[in-house]
mmCIF file of C-alpha atoms in Angstrom:
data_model
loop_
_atom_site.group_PDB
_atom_site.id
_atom_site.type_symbol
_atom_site.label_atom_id
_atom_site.label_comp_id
_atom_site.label_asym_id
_atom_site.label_seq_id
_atom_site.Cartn_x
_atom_site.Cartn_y
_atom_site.Cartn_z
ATOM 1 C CA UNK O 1 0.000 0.000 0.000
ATOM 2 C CA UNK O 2 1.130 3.438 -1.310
ATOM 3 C CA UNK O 3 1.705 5.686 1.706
ATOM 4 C CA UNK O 4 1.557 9.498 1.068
ATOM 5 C CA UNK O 5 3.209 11.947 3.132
ATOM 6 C CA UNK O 6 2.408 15.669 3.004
ATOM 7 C CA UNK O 7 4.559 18.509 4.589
ATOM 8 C CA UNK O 8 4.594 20.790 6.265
ATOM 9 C CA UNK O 9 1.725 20.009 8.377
ATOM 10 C CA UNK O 10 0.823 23.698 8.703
ATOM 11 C CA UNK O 11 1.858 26.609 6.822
ATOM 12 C CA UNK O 12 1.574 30.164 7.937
ATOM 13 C CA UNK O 13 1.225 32.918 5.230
ATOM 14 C CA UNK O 14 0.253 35.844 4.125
ATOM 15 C CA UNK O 15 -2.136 36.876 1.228
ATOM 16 C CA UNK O 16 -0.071 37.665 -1.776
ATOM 17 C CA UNK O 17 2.703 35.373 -0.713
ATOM 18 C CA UNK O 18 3.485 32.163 -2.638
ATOM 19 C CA UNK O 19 2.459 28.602 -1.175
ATOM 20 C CA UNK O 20 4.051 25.592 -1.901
ATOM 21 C CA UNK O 21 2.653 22.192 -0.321
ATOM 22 C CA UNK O 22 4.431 19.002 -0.810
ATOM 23 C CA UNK O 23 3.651 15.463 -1.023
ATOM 24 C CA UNK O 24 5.560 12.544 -0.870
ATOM 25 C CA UNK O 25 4.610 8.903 -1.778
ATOM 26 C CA UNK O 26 6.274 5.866 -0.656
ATOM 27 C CA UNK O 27 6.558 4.345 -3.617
ATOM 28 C CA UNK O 28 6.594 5.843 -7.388
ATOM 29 C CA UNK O 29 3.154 6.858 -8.665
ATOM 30 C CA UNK O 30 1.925 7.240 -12.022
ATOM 31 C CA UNK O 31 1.137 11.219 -12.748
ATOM 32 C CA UNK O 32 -1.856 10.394 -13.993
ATOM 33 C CA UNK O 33 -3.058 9.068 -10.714
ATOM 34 C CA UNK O 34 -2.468 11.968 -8.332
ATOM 35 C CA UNK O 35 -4.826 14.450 -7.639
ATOM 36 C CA UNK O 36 -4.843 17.534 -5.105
ATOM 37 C CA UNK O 37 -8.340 18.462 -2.760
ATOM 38 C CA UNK O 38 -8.936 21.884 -0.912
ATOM 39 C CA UNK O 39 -11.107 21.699 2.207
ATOM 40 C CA UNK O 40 -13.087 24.599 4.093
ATOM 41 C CA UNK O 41 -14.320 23.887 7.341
ATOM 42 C CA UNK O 42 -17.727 22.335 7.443
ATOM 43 C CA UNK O 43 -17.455 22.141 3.821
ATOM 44 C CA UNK O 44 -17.226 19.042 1.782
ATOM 45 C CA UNK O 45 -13.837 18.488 -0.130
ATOM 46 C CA UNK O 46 -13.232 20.134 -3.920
ATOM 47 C CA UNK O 47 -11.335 19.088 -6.504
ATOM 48 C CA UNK O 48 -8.371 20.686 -7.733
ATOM 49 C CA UNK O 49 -5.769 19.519 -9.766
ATOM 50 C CA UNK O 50 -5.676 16.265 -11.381
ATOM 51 C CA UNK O 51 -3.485 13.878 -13.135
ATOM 52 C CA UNK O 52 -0.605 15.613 -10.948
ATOM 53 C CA UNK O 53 -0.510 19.363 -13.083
ATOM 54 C CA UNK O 54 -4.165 19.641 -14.840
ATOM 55 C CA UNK O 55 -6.726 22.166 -12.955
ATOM 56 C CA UNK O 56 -10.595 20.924 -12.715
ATOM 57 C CA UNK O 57 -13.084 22.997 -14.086
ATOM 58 C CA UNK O 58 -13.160 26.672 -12.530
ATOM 59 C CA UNK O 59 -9.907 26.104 -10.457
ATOM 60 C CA UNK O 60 -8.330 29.840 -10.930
ATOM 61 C CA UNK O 61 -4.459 29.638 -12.575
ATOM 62 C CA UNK O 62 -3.126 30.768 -9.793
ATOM 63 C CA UNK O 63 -2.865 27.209 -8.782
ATOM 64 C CA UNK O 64 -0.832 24.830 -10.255
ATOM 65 C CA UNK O 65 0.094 21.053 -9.824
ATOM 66 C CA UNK O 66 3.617 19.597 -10.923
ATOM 67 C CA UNK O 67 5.942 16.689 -9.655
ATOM 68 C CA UNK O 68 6.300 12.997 -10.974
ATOM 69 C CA UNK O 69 7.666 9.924 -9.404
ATOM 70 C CA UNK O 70 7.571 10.359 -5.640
ATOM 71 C CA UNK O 71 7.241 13.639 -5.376
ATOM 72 C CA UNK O 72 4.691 15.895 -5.860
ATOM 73 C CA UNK O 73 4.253 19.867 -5.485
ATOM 74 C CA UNK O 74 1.093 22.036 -5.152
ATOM 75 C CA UNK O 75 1.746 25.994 -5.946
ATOM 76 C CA UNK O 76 -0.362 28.726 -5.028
ATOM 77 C CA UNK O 77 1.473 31.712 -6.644
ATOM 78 C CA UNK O 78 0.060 33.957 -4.499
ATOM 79 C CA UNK O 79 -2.261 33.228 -1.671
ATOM 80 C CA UNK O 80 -5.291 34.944 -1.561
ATOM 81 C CA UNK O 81 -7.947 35.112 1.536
ATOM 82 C CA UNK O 82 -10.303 32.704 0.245
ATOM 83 C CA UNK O 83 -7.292 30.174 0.068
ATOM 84 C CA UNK O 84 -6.784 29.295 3.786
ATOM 85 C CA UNK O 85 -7.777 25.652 3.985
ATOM 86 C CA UNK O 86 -6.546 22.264 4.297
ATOM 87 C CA UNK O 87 -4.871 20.818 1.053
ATOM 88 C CA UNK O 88 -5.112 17.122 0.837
ATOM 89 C CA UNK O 89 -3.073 14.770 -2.199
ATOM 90 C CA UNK O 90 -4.530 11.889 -3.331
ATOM 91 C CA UNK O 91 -3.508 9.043 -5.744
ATOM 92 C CA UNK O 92 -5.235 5.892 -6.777
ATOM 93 C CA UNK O 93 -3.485 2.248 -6.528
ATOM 94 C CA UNK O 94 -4.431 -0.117 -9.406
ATOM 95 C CA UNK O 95 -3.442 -3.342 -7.510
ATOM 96 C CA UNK O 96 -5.049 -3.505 -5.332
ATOM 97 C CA UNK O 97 -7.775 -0.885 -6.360
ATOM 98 C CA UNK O 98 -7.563 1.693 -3.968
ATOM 99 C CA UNK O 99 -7.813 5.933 -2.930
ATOM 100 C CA UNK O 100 -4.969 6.971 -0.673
ATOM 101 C CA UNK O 101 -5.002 10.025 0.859
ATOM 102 C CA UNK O 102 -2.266 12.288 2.597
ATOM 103 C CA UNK O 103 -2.594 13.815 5.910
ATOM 104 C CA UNK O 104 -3.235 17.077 4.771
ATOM 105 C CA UNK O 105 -1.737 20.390 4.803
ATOM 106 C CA UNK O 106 -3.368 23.272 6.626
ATOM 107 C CA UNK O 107 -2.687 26.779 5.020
ATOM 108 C CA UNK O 108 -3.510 29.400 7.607
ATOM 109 C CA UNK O 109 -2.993 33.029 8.270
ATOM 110 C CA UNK O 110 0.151 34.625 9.462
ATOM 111 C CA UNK A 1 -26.182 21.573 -11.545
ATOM 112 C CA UNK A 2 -24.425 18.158 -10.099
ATOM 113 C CA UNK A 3 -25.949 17.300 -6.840
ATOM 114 C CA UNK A 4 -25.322 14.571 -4.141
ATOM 115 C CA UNK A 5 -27.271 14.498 -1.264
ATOM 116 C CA UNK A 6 -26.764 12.083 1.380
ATOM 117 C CA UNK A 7 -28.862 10.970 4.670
ATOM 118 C CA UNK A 8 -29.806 8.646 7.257
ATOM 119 C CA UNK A 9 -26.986 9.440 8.950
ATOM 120 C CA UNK A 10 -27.142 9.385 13.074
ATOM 121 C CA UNK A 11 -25.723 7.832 16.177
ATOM 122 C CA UNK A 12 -26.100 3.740 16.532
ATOM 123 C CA UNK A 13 -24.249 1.817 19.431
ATOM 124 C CA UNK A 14 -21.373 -0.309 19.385
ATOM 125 C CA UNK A 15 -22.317 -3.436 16.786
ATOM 126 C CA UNK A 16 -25.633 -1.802 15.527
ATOM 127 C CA UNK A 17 -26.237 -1.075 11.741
ATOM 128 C CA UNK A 18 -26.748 1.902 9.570
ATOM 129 C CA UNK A 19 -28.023 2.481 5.854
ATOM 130 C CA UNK A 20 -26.649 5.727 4.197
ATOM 131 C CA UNK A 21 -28.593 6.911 0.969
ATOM 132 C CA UNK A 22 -26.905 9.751 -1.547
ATOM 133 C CA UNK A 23 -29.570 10.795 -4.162
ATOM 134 C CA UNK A 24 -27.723 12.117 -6.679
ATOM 135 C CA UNK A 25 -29.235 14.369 -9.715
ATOM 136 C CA UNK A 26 -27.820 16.768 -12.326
ATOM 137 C CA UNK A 27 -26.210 14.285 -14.618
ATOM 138 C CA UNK A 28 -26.337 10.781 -15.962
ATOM 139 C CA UNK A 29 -25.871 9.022 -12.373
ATOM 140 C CA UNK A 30 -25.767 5.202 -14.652
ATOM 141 C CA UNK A 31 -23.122 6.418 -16.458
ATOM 142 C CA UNK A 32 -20.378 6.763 -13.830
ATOM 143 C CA UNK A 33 -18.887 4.869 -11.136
ATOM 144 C CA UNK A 34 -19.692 6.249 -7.574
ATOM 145 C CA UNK A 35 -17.713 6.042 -3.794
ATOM 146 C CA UNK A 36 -18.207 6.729 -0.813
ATOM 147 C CA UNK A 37 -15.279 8.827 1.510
ATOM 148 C CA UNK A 38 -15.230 9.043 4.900
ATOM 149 C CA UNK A 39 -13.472 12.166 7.491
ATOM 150 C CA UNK A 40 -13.580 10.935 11.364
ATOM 151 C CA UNK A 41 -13.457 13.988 13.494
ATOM 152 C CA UNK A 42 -10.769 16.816 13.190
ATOM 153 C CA UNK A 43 -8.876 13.733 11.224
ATOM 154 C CA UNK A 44 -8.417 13.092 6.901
ATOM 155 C CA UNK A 45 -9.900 11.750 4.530
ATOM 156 C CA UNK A 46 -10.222 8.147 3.767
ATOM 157 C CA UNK A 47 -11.973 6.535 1.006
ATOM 158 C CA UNK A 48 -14.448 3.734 1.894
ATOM 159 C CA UNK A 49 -15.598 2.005 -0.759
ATOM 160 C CA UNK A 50 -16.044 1.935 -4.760
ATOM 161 C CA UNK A 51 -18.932 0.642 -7.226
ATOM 162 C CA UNK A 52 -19.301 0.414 -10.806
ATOM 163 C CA UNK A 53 -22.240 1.922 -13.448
ATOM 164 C CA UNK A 54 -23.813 -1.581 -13.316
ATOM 165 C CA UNK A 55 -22.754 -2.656 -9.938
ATOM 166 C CA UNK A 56 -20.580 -5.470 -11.170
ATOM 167 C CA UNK A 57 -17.540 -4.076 -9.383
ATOM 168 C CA UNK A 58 -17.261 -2.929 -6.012
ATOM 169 C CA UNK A 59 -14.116 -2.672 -3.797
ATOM 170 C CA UNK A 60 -13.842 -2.013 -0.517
ATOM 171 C CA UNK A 61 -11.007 0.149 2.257
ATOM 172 C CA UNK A 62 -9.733 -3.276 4.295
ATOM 173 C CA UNK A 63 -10.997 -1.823 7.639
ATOM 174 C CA UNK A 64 -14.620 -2.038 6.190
ATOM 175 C CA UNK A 65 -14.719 -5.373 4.278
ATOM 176 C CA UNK A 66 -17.320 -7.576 4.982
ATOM 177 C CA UNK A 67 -18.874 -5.336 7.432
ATOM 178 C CA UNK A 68 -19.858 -2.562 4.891
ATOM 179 C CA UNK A 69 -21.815 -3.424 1.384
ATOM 180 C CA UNK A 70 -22.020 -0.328 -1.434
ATOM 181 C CA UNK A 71 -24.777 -0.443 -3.652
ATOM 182 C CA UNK A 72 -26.771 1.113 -6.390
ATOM 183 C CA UNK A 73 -30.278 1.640 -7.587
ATOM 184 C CA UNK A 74 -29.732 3.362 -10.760
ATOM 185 C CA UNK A 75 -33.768 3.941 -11.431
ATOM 186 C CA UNK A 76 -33.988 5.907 -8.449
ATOM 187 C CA UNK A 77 -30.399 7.448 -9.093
ATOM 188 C CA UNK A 78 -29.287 6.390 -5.543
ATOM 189 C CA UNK A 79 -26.281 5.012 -3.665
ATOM 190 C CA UNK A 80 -26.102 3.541 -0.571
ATOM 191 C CA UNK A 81 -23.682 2.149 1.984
ATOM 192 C CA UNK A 82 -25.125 -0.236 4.628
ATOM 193 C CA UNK A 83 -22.880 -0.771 7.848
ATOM 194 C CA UNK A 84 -22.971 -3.384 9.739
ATOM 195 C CA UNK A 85 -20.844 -4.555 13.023
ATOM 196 C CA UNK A 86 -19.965 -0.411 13.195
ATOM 197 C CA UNK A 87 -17.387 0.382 15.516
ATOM 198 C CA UNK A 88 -16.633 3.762 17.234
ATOM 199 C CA UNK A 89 -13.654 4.140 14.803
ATOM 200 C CA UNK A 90 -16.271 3.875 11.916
ATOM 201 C CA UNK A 91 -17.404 7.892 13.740
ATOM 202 C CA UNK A 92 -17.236 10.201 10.585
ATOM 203 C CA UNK A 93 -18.842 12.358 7.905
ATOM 204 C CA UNK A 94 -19.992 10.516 5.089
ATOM 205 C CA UNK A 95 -19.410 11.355 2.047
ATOM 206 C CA UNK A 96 -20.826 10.274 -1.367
ATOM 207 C CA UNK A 97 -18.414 11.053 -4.543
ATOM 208 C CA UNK A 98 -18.730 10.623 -8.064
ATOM 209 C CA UNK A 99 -15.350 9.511 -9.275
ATOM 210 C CA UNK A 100 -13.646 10.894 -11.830
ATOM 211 C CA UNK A 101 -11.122 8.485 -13.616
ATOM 212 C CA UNK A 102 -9.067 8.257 -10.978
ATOM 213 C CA UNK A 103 -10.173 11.099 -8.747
ATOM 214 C CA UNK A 104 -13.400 12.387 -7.207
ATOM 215 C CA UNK A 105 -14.762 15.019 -8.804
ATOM 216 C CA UNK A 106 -18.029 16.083 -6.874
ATOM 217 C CA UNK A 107 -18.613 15.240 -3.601
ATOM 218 C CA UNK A 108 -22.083 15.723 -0.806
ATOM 219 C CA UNK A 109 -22.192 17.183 1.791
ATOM 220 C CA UNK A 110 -21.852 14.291 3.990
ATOM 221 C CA UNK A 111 -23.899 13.058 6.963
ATOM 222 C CA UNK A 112 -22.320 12.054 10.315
ATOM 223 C CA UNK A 113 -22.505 8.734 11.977
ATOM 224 C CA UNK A 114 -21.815 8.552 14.919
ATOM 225 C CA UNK A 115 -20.900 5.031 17.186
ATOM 226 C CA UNK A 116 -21.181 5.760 20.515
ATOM 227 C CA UNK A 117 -22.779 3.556 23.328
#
């Protein structure tokens, strides 16, 4: 089982300023299987980025996806309020069939 | 407008059972496969279980197999998850996905279960 590590576990910023989240799996992963997630509290998960670097629909460019391998990157070039959130990575296994998720990164306010 | 919708979640002691529904409208709900994702309390997210269009398929998170059964009702556009033999680490939101490929790409609003004698 794929194991996906995400650091740091929080990050303090402030609007304007460039985010970058990281996470690591535990074995290689195909690109096309790893996927990003924001979450607001008391709000259900959204899709963001897909297939490690590919934005889902409405997903403003400020965000971007890249990485390959074992390690993959989340950029938010530069934070704005709306932003502050927990960022989760996600990749699918093909054998067996199965959703991993990170930990999760919280973004918060400086 | 994509919408999922879930219920009958609740609190249910130690061993008890639990039916979730997720009505889903706003698109062709035969057409894709759906899943269900669950977030225990101040914790991640961790996906449950999986089923295909027809419900040939269905694949299940090893804490959950053979105490949790997905399935569909694709006349009445509905998913459900019934849990049996819950357990209080089984305490989260619910929530009901459709998948994209290899991702999720809508998701409910979840309903909370809650195992708790």
């Amino acid at each position: 089982e794929i194991v996906l590590t995400q650091s740091p576990g929080t990050l303090s910023l402030s609007p304007g300023e460039r985010a970058t989240l990281s996470c690591r799996a535990s074995q290689s992963v195909s690109s096309s299987y790893l996927a990003w997630y924001q979450q607001k509290p008391g709000q259900a998960p959204r899709l963001l980025i897909y297939g490690a670097s590919s934005r889902a629909t409405g997903i403003p460019d400020r965000f971007s996806g890249s990485g390959s391998g074992t390690d993959f990157t989340l950029t938010i070039s530069r934070v704005e309020p709306e932003d502050f959130a927990v960022y989760y990575c996600q990749q699918y296994g093909s054998s067996p069939r199965m959703y991993t998720f990170g930990q999760g990164t919280k973004l918060e306010i400086k | 407008e994509v919408q999922l919708v879930e219920s009958g979640g609740g609190l249910v002691q130690p061993g008890g059972s639990l039916r979730l529904s997720c009505a889903a409208s706003g698109f062709s709900f035969s057409s894709y496969w759906m899943s269900w994702v669950r977030q225990a309390p101040g914790k991640g997210l961790e996906w449950v279980a999986n089923i295909k269009q027809d419900g040939s398929e269905k694949y299940y998170v090893d804490s959950v197999e053979g105490r949790f059964t997905i399935s569909r009702d694709n006349a009445k556009n509905s998913l459900y998850l019934q849990m049996n033999s819950l357990r209080a680490e089984d305490t989260a939101v619910y929530y009901c996905a459709r998948r994209m490929g290899a991702f999720f790409g809508y998701w409910g609003q979840g309903t909370l279960v809650t195992v708790s004698s």
